């Protein structure tokens, strides 16, 4: 176990630049989304001289912050791919060959999942900060003499805040406790494990596996109930995979997610230990 922590520490150190760089980019995107949404809200109020539908107007101004959730999702995917690329295509070889430690090579996969969880944790913090700042600004704006005529908005603002922070946009970043725990420790590691499996396939079989995956994906979308067991299995896997990503947390999705996470992680460990030529 001591060797595992050495691997984790070294991997974190070697990936420090990409970790910090993408976190800074995410923070910049967050700041820009708050600035644009706040400016948009002020413009809406400045150009409105009659009673307004507070929910629709706030949702309209909040849209850019919601888009930031999509940007965070993209940054996480970039982090996963960059991390995998560095592990497999590093000019110095893998961490295993550098350390020359008698450790299980599968520890690399576990280390990868932990790094992703740490990076995703930062994204959740930023995704939480963005609407918090926005709604504080909205409160101060509505309390200012310039917009005092909209003071009645304040009564319903907390309810609108809860609704928008928890339910709008990408459900991966819905900000209730159950969803955060579920996404952080189950969904994102599952996504990471699946991307890792695809990455290993590309490394082992080059572009052929990627083309085959895309073709099978397209065919499985259009060939419904074909009676072909291969397409039926692929459709079943895809349906459950996307169900896990986009559906709200419940007991069934939790069980399915855990099963997929364990299965794909074990397959990745087996491939990494026995099938990759480094």
PDB file of C-alpha atoms in Angstrom:
ATOM      1  CA  UNK A   1       0.000   0.000   0.000  1.00  0.00           C
ATOM      2  CA  UNK A   2       2.944   2.313   0.706  1.00  0.00           C
ATOM      3  CA  UNK A   3       4.091   1.868  -2.906  1.00  0.00           C
ATOM      4  CA  UNK A   4       0.598   2.769  -4.110  1.00  0.00           C
ATOM      5  CA  UNK A   5       0.777   6.115  -2.295  1.00  0.00           C
ATOM      6  CA  UNK A   6       4.212   6.696  -3.843  1.00  0.00           C
ATOM      7  CA  UNK A   7       2.714   6.127  -7.306  1.00  0.00           C
ATOM      8  CA  UNK A   8      -0.220   8.413  -6.521  1.00  0.00           C
ATOM      9  CA  UNK A   9       2.077  11.137  -5.215  1.00  0.00           C
ATOM     10  CA  UNK A  10       4.361  10.931  -8.259  1.00  0.00           C
ATOM     11  CA  UNK A  11       1.432  10.927 -10.688  1.00  0.00           C
ATOM     12  CA  UNK A  12      -0.080  13.987  -8.991  1.00  0.00           C
ATOM     13  CA  UNK A  13       3.291  15.724  -9.171  1.00  0.00           C
ATOM     14  CA  UNK A  14       3.823  14.879 -12.841  1.00  0.00           C
ATOM     15  CA  UNK A  15       0.284  15.929 -13.758  1.00  0.00           C
ATOM     16  CA  UNK A  16       0.466  19.110 -11.676  1.00  0.00           C
ATOM     17  CA  UNK A  17       0.744  21.418 -14.687  1.00  0.00           C
ATOM     18  CA  UNK A  18      -2.289  20.077 -16.527  1.00  0.00           C
ATOM     19  CA  UNK A  19      -4.224  19.882 -13.226  1.00  0.00           C
ATOM     20  CA  UNK A  20      -3.504  23.493 -12.301  1.00  0.00           C
ATOM     21  CA  UNK A  21      -3.815  24.835 -15.869  1.00  0.00           C
ATOM     22  CA  UNK A  22      -7.278  23.360 -16.459  1.00  0.00           C
ATOM     23  CA  UNK A  23      -8.418  24.404 -12.973  1.00  0.00           C
ATOM     24  CA  UNK A  24      -7.342  27.995 -13.694  1.00  0.00           C
ATOM     25  CA  UNK A  25      -9.117  27.911 -17.073  1.00  0.00           C
ATOM     26  CA  UNK A  26     -12.241  26.634 -15.323  1.00  0.00           C
ATOM     27  CA  UNK A  27     -12.017  29.427 -12.733  1.00  0.00           C
ATOM     28  CA  UNK A  28     -11.684  32.011 -15.531  1.00  0.00           C
ATOM     29  CA  UNK A  29     -14.728  30.560 -17.319  1.00  0.00           C
ATOM     30  CA  UNK A  30     -16.621  30.682 -14.027  1.00  0.00           C
ATOM     31  CA  UNK A  31     -15.731  34.335 -13.446  1.00  0.00           C
ATOM     32  CA  UNK A  32     -16.722  35.244 -17.003  1.00  0.00           C
ATOM     33  CA  UNK A  33     -20.043  33.406 -16.702  1.00  0.00           C
ATOM     34  CA  UNK A  34     -20.877  35.260 -13.480  1.00  0.00           C
ATOM     35  CA  UNK A  35     -19.893  38.611 -15.007  1.00  0.00           C
ATOM     36  CA  UNK A  36     -21.933  38.058 -18.184  1.00  0.00           C
ATOM     37  CA  UNK A  37     -24.998  36.763 -16.314  1.00  0.00           C
ATOM     38  CA  UNK A  38     -24.859  39.625 -13.806  1.00  0.00           C
ATOM     39  CA  UNK A  39     -24.492  42.196 -16.571  1.00  0.00           C
ATOM     40  CA  UNK A  40     -27.367  40.602 -18.444  1.00  0.00           C
ATOM     41  CA  UNK A  41     -29.606  40.736 -15.360  1.00  0.00           C
ATOM     42  CA  UNK A  42     -28.788  44.412 -14.834  1.00  0.00           C
ATOM     43  CA  UNK A  43     -29.552  45.144 -18.489  1.00  0.00           C
ATOM     44  CA  UNK A  44     -32.896  43.314 -18.238  1.00  0.00           C
ATOM     45  CA  UNK A  45     -33.919  45.293 -15.165  1.00  0.00           C
ATOM     46  CA  UNK A  46     -32.686  48.569 -16.669  1.00  0.00           C
ATOM     47  CA  UNK A  47     -34.849  48.074 -19.742  1.00  0.00           C
ATOM     48  CA  UNK A  48     -37.969  46.845 -17.964  1.00  0.00           C
ATOM     49  CA  UNK A  49     -40.535  49.384 -16.726  1.00  0.00           C
ATOM     50  CA  UNK A  50     -43.432  47.119 -15.870  1.00  0.00           C
ATOM     51  CA  UNK A  51     -44.154  44.069 -13.752  1.00  0.00           C
ATOM     52  CA  UNK A  52     -42.020  41.129 -14.871  1.00  0.00           C
ATOM     53  CA  UNK A  53     -42.037  37.373 -14.527  1.00  0.00           C
ATOM     54  CA  UNK A  54     -39.122  37.064 -12.098  1.00  0.00           C
ATOM     55  CA  UNK A  55     -38.460  33.358 -12.726  1.00  0.00           C
ATOM     56  CA  UNK A  56     -38.222  33.643 -16.503  1.00  0.00           C
ATOM     57  CA  UNK A  57     -36.030  36.761 -16.294  1.00  0.00           C
ATOM     58  CA  UNK A  58     -33.678  35.251 -13.731  1.00  0.00           C
ATOM     59  CA  UNK A  59     -33.500  32.018 -15.713  1.00  0.00           C
ATOM     60  CA  UNK A  60     -32.687  34.014 -18.821  1.00  0.00           C
ATOM     61  CA  UNK A  61     -29.842  35.830 -17.060  1.00  0.00           C
ATOM     62  CA  UNK A  62     -28.700  32.580 -15.442  1.00  0.00           C
ATOM     63  CA  UNK A  63     -28.307  30.773 -18.772  1.00  0.00           C
ATOM     64  CA  UNK A  64     -24.615  31.639 -19.189  1.00  0.00           C
ATOM     65  CA  UNK A  65     -23.793  30.181 -15.761  1.00  0.00           C
ATOM     66  CA  UNK A  66     -25.663  27.081 -16.818  1.00  0.00           C
ATOM     67  CA  UNK A  67     -23.472  26.903 -19.915  1.00  0.00           C
ATOM     68  CA  UNK A  68     -20.446  26.985 -17.624  1.00  0.00           C
ATOM     69  CA  UNK A  69     -21.526  23.557 -16.342  1.00  0.00           C
ATOM     70  CA  UNK A  70     -21.133  22.248 -19.883  1.00  0.00           C
ATOM     71  CA  UNK A  71     -17.693  23.893 -20.115  1.00  0.00           C
ATOM     72  CA  UNK A  72     -16.672  22.192 -16.847  1.00  0.00           C
ATOM     73  CA  UNK A  73     -17.791  18.852 -18.248  1.00  0.00           C
ATOM     74  CA  UNK A  74     -15.619  19.380 -21.334  1.00  0.00           C
ATOM     75  CA  UNK A  75     -12.623  20.339 -19.170  1.00  0.00           C
ATOM     76  CA  UNK A  76     -12.987  17.146 -17.137  1.00  0.00           C
ATOM     77  CA  UNK A  77     -13.020  15.063 -20.329  1.00  0.00           C
ATOM     78  CA  UNK A  78      -9.904  16.917 -21.542  1.00  0.00           C
ATOM     79  CA  UNK A  79      -8.210  16.251 -18.197  1.00  0.00           C
ATOM     80  CA  UNK A  80      -9.010  12.532 -18.401  1.00  0.00           C
ATOM     81  CA  UNK A  81      -7.703  12.225 -21.985  1.00  0.00           C
ATOM     82  CA  UNK A  82      -4.557  14.304 -21.289  1.00  0.00           C
ATOM     83  CA  UNK A  83      -3.874  12.236 -18.193  1.00  0.00           C
ATOM     84  CA  UNK A  84      -4.245   8.974 -20.092  1.00  0.00           C
ATOM     85  CA  UNK A  85      -2.088  10.195 -22.964  1.00  0.00           C
ATOM     86  CA  UNK A  86       0.688  11.183 -20.575  1.00  0.00           C
ATOM     87  CA  UNK A  87       0.557   7.810 -18.837  1.00  0.00           C
ATOM     88  CA  UNK A  88       0.736   5.715 -22.002  1.00  0.00           C
ATOM     89  CA  UNK A  89       2.630   7.865 -24.505  1.00  0.00           C
ATOM     90  CA  UNK A  90       5.058   9.563 -22.104  1.00  0.00           C
ATOM     91  CA  UNK A  91       8.539   9.695 -23.658  1.00  0.00           C
ATOM     92  CA  UNK A  92      10.055   8.453 -20.393  1.00  0.00           C
ATOM     93  CA  UNK A  93       7.800   5.414 -20.319  1.00  0.00           C
ATOM     94  CA  UNK A  94       5.137   4.593 -17.787  1.00  0.00           C
ATOM     95  CA  UNK A  95       5.289   5.465 -14.118  1.00  0.00           C
ATOM     96  CA  UNK A  96       5.746   1.755 -13.460  1.00  0.00           C
ATOM     97  CA  UNK A  97       8.995   1.541 -15.408  1.00  0.00           C
ATOM     98  CA  UNK A  98      10.306   4.805 -13.908  1.00  0.00           C
ATOM     99  CA  UNK A  99       9.705   3.745 -10.317  1.00  0.00           C
ATOM    100  CA  UNK A 100      10.831   0.150 -10.790  1.00  0.00           C
ATOM    101  CA  UNK A 101       8.660  -0.770  -7.821  1.00  0.00           C
ATOM    102  CA  UNK A 102       7.317  -4.315  -7.299  1.00  0.00           C
ATOM    103  CA  UNK A 103       3.745  -3.072  -7.320  1.00  0.00           C
ATOM    104  CA  UNK A 104       0.574  -4.098  -9.053  1.00  0.00           C
ATOM    105  CA  UNK A 105       0.341  -2.201 -12.339  1.00  0.00           C
ATOM    106  CA  UNK A 106      -3.404  -1.989 -11.779  1.00  0.00           C
ATOM    107  CA  UNK A 107      -2.676   0.635  -9.126  1.00  0.00           C
ATOM    108  CA  UNK A 108      -2.227   3.042 -12.027  1.00  0.00           C
ATOM    109  CA  UNK A 109      -5.941   2.746 -12.832  1.00  0.00           C
ATOM    110  CA  UNK A 110      -6.955   3.386  -9.218  1.00  0.00           C
ATOM    111  CA  UNK A 111      -4.557   6.336  -9.113  1.00  0.00           C
ATOM    112  CA  UNK A 112      -6.175   7.710 -12.271  1.00  0.00           C
ATOM    113  CA  UNK A 113      -9.655   7.508 -10.724  1.00  0.00           C
ATOM    114  CA  UNK A 114      -8.475   9.328  -7.590  1.00  0.00           C
ATOM    115  CA  UNK A 115      -6.903  12.127  -9.643  1.00  0.00           C
ATOM    116  CA  UNK A 116     -10.140  12.572 -11.583  1.00  0.00           C
ATOM    117  CA  UNK A 117     -12.162  12.707  -8.343  1.00  0.00           C
ATOM    118  CA  UNK A 118      -9.856  15.446  -7.019  1.00  0.00           C
ATOM    119  CA  UNK A 119     -10.171  17.443 -10.248  1.00  0.00           C
ATOM    120  CA  UNK A 120     -13.950  16.996 -10.388  1.00  0.00           C
ATOM    121  CA  UNK A 121     -14.184  18.148  -6.745  1.00  0.00           C
ATOM    122  CA  UNK A 122     -12.678  21.488  -7.749  1.00  0.00           C
ATOM    123  CA  UNK A 123     -15.196  21.786 -10.582  1.00  0.00           C
ATOM    124  CA  UNK A 124     -18.088  21.217  -8.171  1.00  0.00           C
ATOM    125  CA  UNK A 125     -16.723  23.918  -5.881  1.00  0.00           C
ATOM    126  CA  UNK A 126     -16.526  26.378  -8.789  1.00  0.00           C
ATOM    127  CA  UNK A 127     -19.958  25.352 -10.079  1.00  0.00           C
ATOM    128  CA  UNK A 128     -21.335  26.062  -6.596  1.00  0.00           C
ATOM    129  CA  UNK A 129     -19.538  29.418  -6.285  1.00  0.00           C
ATOM    130  CA  UNK A 130     -20.855  30.772  -9.610  1.00  0.00           C
ATOM    131  CA  UNK A 131     -24.612  30.846  -8.804  1.00  0.00           C
ATOM    132  CA  UNK A 132     -23.888  31.869  -5.198  1.00  0.00           C
ATOM    133  CA  UNK A 133     -22.103  35.019  -6.382  1.00  0.00           C
ATOM    134  CA  UNK A 134     -24.774  35.643  -9.018  1.00  0.00           C
ATOM    135  CA  UNK A 135     -27.669  35.512  -6.561  1.00  0.00           C
ATOM    136  CA  UNK A 136     -25.867  37.696  -4.034  1.00  0.00           C
ATOM    137  CA  UNK A 137     -25.347  40.244  -6.784  1.00  0.00           C
ATOM    138  CA  UNK A 138     -29.018  39.937  -7.770  1.00  0.00           C
ATOM    139  CA  UNK A 139     -30.038  40.633  -4.157  1.00  0.00           C
ATOM    140  CA  UNK A 140     -27.782  43.682  -3.891  1.00  0.00           C
ATOM    141  CA  UNK A 141     -29.008  44.918  -7.273  1.00  0.00           C
ATOM    142  CA  UNK A 142     -32.662  44.619  -6.312  1.00  0.00           C
ATOM    143  CA  UNK A 143     -32.003  46.386  -2.997  1.00  0.00           C
ATOM    144  CA  UNK A 144     -30.329  49.344  -4.699  1.00  0.00           C
ATOM    145  CA  UNK A 145     -32.305  52.615  -5.113  1.00  0.00           C
ATOM    146  CA  UNK A 146     -32.058  52.292  -8.884  1.00  0.00           C
ATOM    147  CA  UNK A 147     -34.080  49.063  -8.929  1.00  0.00           C
ATOM    148  CA  UNK A 148     -36.127  49.377  -5.740  1.00  0.00           C
ATOM    149  CA  UNK A 149     -39.307  49.052  -7.826  1.00  0.00           C
ATOM    150  CA  UNK A 150     -38.418  45.371  -8.233  1.00  0.00           C
ATOM    151  CA  UNK A 151     -38.115  44.775  -4.487  1.00  0.00           C
ATOM    152  CA  UNK A 152     -41.037  42.306  -4.590  1.00  0.00           C
ATOM    153  CA  UNK A 153     -38.694  40.012  -6.520  1.00  0.00           C
ATOM    154  CA  UNK A 154     -36.711  39.426  -3.341  1.00  0.00           C
ATOM    155  CA  UNK A 155     -39.502  37.446  -1.711  1.00  0.00           C
ATOM    156  CA  UNK A 156     -39.360  34.734  -4.362  1.00  0.00           C
ATOM    157  CA  UNK A 157     -35.618  34.899  -5.044  1.00  0.00           C
ATOM    158  CA  UNK A 158     -34.578  32.107  -2.589  1.00  0.00           C
ATOM    159  CA  UNK A 159     -37.037  29.680  -4.187  1.00  0.00           C
ATOM    160  CA  UNK A 160     -35.805  30.583  -7.666  1.00  0.00           C
ATOM    161  CA  UNK A 161     -32.220  30.146  -6.452  1.00  0.00           C
ATOM    162  CA  UNK A 162     -32.820  26.622  -5.188  1.00  0.00           C
ATOM    163  CA  UNK A 163     -34.683  25.654  -8.360  1.00  0.00           C
ATOM    164  CA  UNK A 164     -32.011  26.949 -10.711  1.00  0.00           C
ATOM    165  CA  UNK A 165     -29.005  25.690  -8.745  1.00  0.00           C
ATOM    166  CA  UNK A 166     -30.374  22.172  -8.427  1.00  0.00           C
ATOM    167  CA  UNK A 167     -32.468  21.503 -11.502  1.00  0.00           C
ATOM    168  CA  UNK A 168     -31.210  23.547 -14.441  1.00  0.00           C
ATOM    169  CA  UNK A 169     -28.598  22.623 -16.983  1.00  0.00           C
ATOM    170  CA  UNK A 170     -26.472  19.478 -17.005  1.00  0.00           C
ATOM    171  CA  UNK A 171     -27.640  17.065 -14.325  1.00  0.00           C
ATOM    172  CA  UNK A 172     -24.082  15.941 -13.735  1.00  0.00           C
ATOM    173  CA  UNK A 173     -23.691  19.208 -11.835  1.00  0.00           C
ATOM    174  CA  UNK A 174     -27.018  19.398 -10.017  1.00  0.00           C
ATOM    175  CA  UNK A 175     -26.129  20.789  -6.617  1.00  0.00           C
ATOM    176  CA  UNK A 176     -27.937  18.608  -4.113  1.00  0.00           C
ATOM    177  CA  UNK A 177     -25.948  16.484  -1.669  1.00  0.00           C
ATOM    178  CA  UNK A 178     -27.072  13.094  -2.969  1.00  0.00           C
ATOM    179  CA  UNK A 179     -26.290  14.006  -6.571  1.00  0.00           C
ATOM    180  CA  UNK A 180     -22.856  15.453  -5.739  1.00  0.00           C
ATOM    181  CA  UNK A 181     -21.842  12.335  -3.805  1.00  0.00           C
ATOM    182  CA  UNK A 182     -23.241  10.045  -6.503  1.00  0.00           C
ATOM    183  CA  UNK A 183     -21.591  11.903  -9.386  1.00  0.00           C
ATOM    184  CA  UNK A 184     -18.274  12.444  -7.603  1.00  0.00           C
ATOM    185  CA  UNK A 185     -17.643   8.879  -6.469  1.00  0.00           C
ATOM    186  CA  UNK A 186     -19.687   6.812  -8.923  1.00  0.00           C
ATOM    187  CA  UNK A 187     -20.631   8.560 -12.176  1.00  0.00           C
ATOM    188  CA  UNK A 188     -17.378  10.391 -12.977  1.00  0.00           C
ATOM    189  CA  UNK A 189     -15.176   7.385 -12.095  1.00  0.00           C
ATOM    190  CA  UNK A 190     -17.459   5.276 -14.335  1.00  0.00           C
ATOM    191  CA  UNK A 191     -17.072   7.746 -17.211  1.00  0.00           C
ATOM    192  CA  UNK A 192     -13.304   7.769 -16.595  1.00  0.00           C
ATOM    193  CA  UNK A 193     -13.156   3.967 -16.638  1.00  0.00           C
ATOM    194  CA  UNK A 194     -15.089   3.804 -19.930  1.00  0.00           C
ATOM    195  CA  UNK A 195     -12.881   6.436 -21.596  1.00  0.00           C
ATOM    196  CA  UNK A 196      -9.816   4.553 -20.316  1.00  0.00           C
ATOM    197  CA  UNK A 197     -11.100   1.317 -21.849  1.00  0.00           C
ATOM    198  CA  UNK A 198     -11.622   3.021 -25.214  1.00  0.00           C
ATOM    199  CA  UNK A 199      -8.174   4.651 -24.933  1.00  0.00           C
ATOM    200  CA  UNK A 200      -6.543   1.272 -24.263  1.00  0.00           C
ATOM    201  CA  UNK A 201      -8.318  -0.132 -27.311  1.00  0.00           C
ATOM    202  CA  UNK A 202      -6.983   2.690 -29.500  1.00  0.00           C
ATOM    203  CA  UNK A 203      -3.473   2.218 -28.084  1.00  0.00           C
ATOM    204  CA  UNK A 204      -3.555  -1.536 -28.678  1.00  0.00           C
ATOM    205  CA  UNK A 205      -5.347  -1.671 -32.041  1.00  0.00           C
ATOM    206  CA  UNK A 206      -4.733   1.879 -33.287  1.00  0.00           C
ATOM    207  CA  UNK A 207      -7.473   3.609 -35.277  1.00  0.00           C
ATOM    208  CA  UNK A 208      -9.248   0.345 -36.145  1.00  0.00           C
ATOM    209  CA  UNK A 209     -10.912   0.006 -32.739  1.00  0.00           C
ATOM    210  CA  UNK A 210     -12.097   3.625 -32.835  1.00  0.00           C
ATOM    211  CA  UNK A 211     -13.644   3.200 -36.283  1.00  0.00           C
ATOM    212  CA  UNK A 212     -15.274  -0.068 -35.203  1.00  0.00           C
ATOM    213  CA  UNK A 213     -16.659   1.612 -32.072  1.00  0.00           C
ATOM    214  CA  UNK A 214     -18.142   4.521 -34.050  1.00  0.00           C
ATOM    215  CA  UNK A 215     -19.670   2.205 -36.659  1.00  0.00           C
ATOM    216  CA  UNK A 216     -21.204  -0.062 -34.018  1.00  0.00           C
ATOM    217  CA  UNK A 217     -22.478   2.969 -32.115  1.00  0.00           C
ATOM    218  CA  UNK A 218     -24.206   4.404 -35.204  1.00  0.00           C
ATOM    219  CA  UNK A 219     -25.660   1.047 -36.214  1.00  0.00           C
ATOM    220  CA  UNK A 220     -26.930   0.338 -32.703  1.00  0.00           C
ATOM    221  CA  UNK A 221     -28.799   3.650 -32.742  1.00  0.00           C
ATOM    222  CA  UNK A 222     -30.651   2.872 -35.979  1.00  0.00           C
ATOM    223  CA  UNK A 223     -31.041  -0.886 -35.803  1.00  0.00           C
ATOM    224  CA  UNK A 224     -33.781  -1.291 -33.204  1.00  0.00           C
ATOM    225  CA  UNK A 225     -34.947  -4.746 -32.068  1.00  0.00           C
ATOM    226  CA  UNK A 226     -33.128  -6.301 -34.974  1.00  0.00           C
ATOM    227  CA  UNK A 227     -32.892  -9.709 -33.350  1.00  0.00           C
ATOM    228  CA  UNK A 228     -29.110  -9.461 -33.705  1.00  0.00           C
ATOM    229  CA  UNK A 229     -27.728 -10.259 -30.273  1.00  0.00           C
ATOM    230  CA  UNK A 230     -24.644  -8.055 -30.753  1.00  0.00           C
ATOM    231  CA  UNK A 231     -26.676  -4.940 -31.562  1.00  0.00           C
ATOM    232  CA  UNK A 232     -29.114  -5.742 -28.758  1.00  0.00           C
ATOM    233  CA  UNK A 233     -26.272  -6.018 -26.248  1.00  0.00           C
ATOM    234  CA  UNK A 234     -24.720  -2.738 -27.460  1.00  0.00           C
ATOM    235  CA  UNK A 235     -28.086  -0.988 -27.244  1.00  0.00           C
ATOM    236  CA  UNK A 236     -28.587  -2.313 -23.729  1.00  0.00           C
ATOM    237  CA  UNK A 237     -25.135  -1.096 -22.639  1.00  0.00           C
ATOM    238  CA  UNK A 238     -25.560   2.343 -24.242  1.00  0.00           C
ATOM    239  CA  UNK A 239     -29.056   2.806 -22.833  1.00  0.00           C
ATOM    240  CA  UNK A 240     -27.939   2.005 -19.311  1.00  0.00           C
ATOM    241  CA  UNK A 241     -24.728   4.025 -19.639  1.00  0.00           C
ATOM    242  CA  UNK A 242     -26.535   7.199 -20.718  1.00  0.00           C
ATOM    243  CA  UNK A 243     -29.223   6.519 -18.139  1.00  0.00           C
ATOM    244  CA  UNK A 244     -26.545   6.573 -15.462  1.00  0.00           C
ATOM    245  CA  UNK A 245     -25.082   9.840 -16.728  1.00  0.00           C
ATOM    246  CA  UNK A 246     -28.242  11.865 -17.234  1.00  0.00           C
ATOM    247  CA  UNK A 247     -30.870  10.412 -14.918  1.00  0.00           C
ATOM    248  CA  UNK A 248     -31.328  11.750 -11.405  1.00  0.00           C
ATOM    249  CA  UNK A 249     -29.997   9.775  -8.464  1.00  0.00           C
ATOM    250  CA  UNK A 250     -32.031   6.812  -7.256  1.00  0.00           C
ATOM    251  CA  UNK A 251     -31.362   3.319  -5.888  1.00  0.00           C
ATOM    252  CA  UNK A 252     -31.586   1.570  -9.282  1.00  0.00           C
ATOM    253  CA  UNK A 253     -29.154   3.902 -11.050  1.00  0.00           C
ATOM    254  CA  UNK A 254     -26.801   3.671  -8.054  1.00  0.00           C
ATOM    255  CA  UNK A 255     -26.691  -0.129  -8.259  1.00  0.00           C
ATOM    256  CA  UNK A 256     -26.245  -0.087 -12.049  1.00  0.00           C
ATOM    257  CA  UNK A 257     -23.496   2.516 -11.797  1.00  0.00           C
ATOM    258  CA  UNK A 258     -21.572   0.586  -9.156  1.00  0.00           C
ATOM    259  CA  UNK A 259     -21.787  -2.621 -11.209  1.00  0.00           C
ATOM    260  CA  UNK A 260     -20.568  -0.897 -14.392  1.00  0.00           C
ATOM    261  CA  UNK A 261     -17.805   0.933 -12.504  1.00  0.00           C
ATOM    262  CA  UNK A 262     -16.497  -2.263 -10.895  1.00  0.00           C
ATOM    263  CA  UNK A 263     -16.764  -4.287 -14.117  1.00  0.00           C
ATOM    264  CA  UNK A 264     -15.053  -1.739 -16.389  1.00  0.00           C
ATOM    265  CA  UNK A 265     -12.350  -0.940 -13.806  1.00  0.00           C
ATOM    266  CA  UNK A 266     -11.484  -4.635 -13.434  1.00  0.00           C
ATOM    267  CA  UNK A 267     -11.326  -5.012 -17.233  1.00  0.00           C
ATOM    268  CA  UNK A 268      -9.019  -1.970 -17.436  1.00  0.00           C
ATOM    269  CA  UNK A 269      -6.756  -3.380 -14.721  1.00  0.00           C
ATOM    270  CA  UNK A 270      -6.562  -6.718 -16.539  1.00  0.00           C
ATOM    271  CA  UNK A 271      -5.726  -5.057 -19.873  1.00  0.00           C
ATOM    272  CA  UNK A 272      -3.173  -2.723 -18.294  1.00  0.00           C
ATOM    273  CA  UNK A 273      -1.451  -5.596 -16.490  1.00  0.00           C
ATOM    274  CA  UNK A 274      -1.499  -8.235 -19.218  1.00  0.00           C
ATOM    275  CA  UNK A 275      -2.270  -6.859 -22.671  1.00  0.00           C
ATOM    276  CA  UNK A 276      -0.384  -3.596 -23.134  1.00  0.00           C
ATOM    277  CA  UNK A 277       3.196  -3.843 -24.405  1.00  0.00           C
ATOM    278  CA  UNK A 278       5.127  -1.556 -22.104  1.00  0.00           C
TER     279      UNK A 278
END
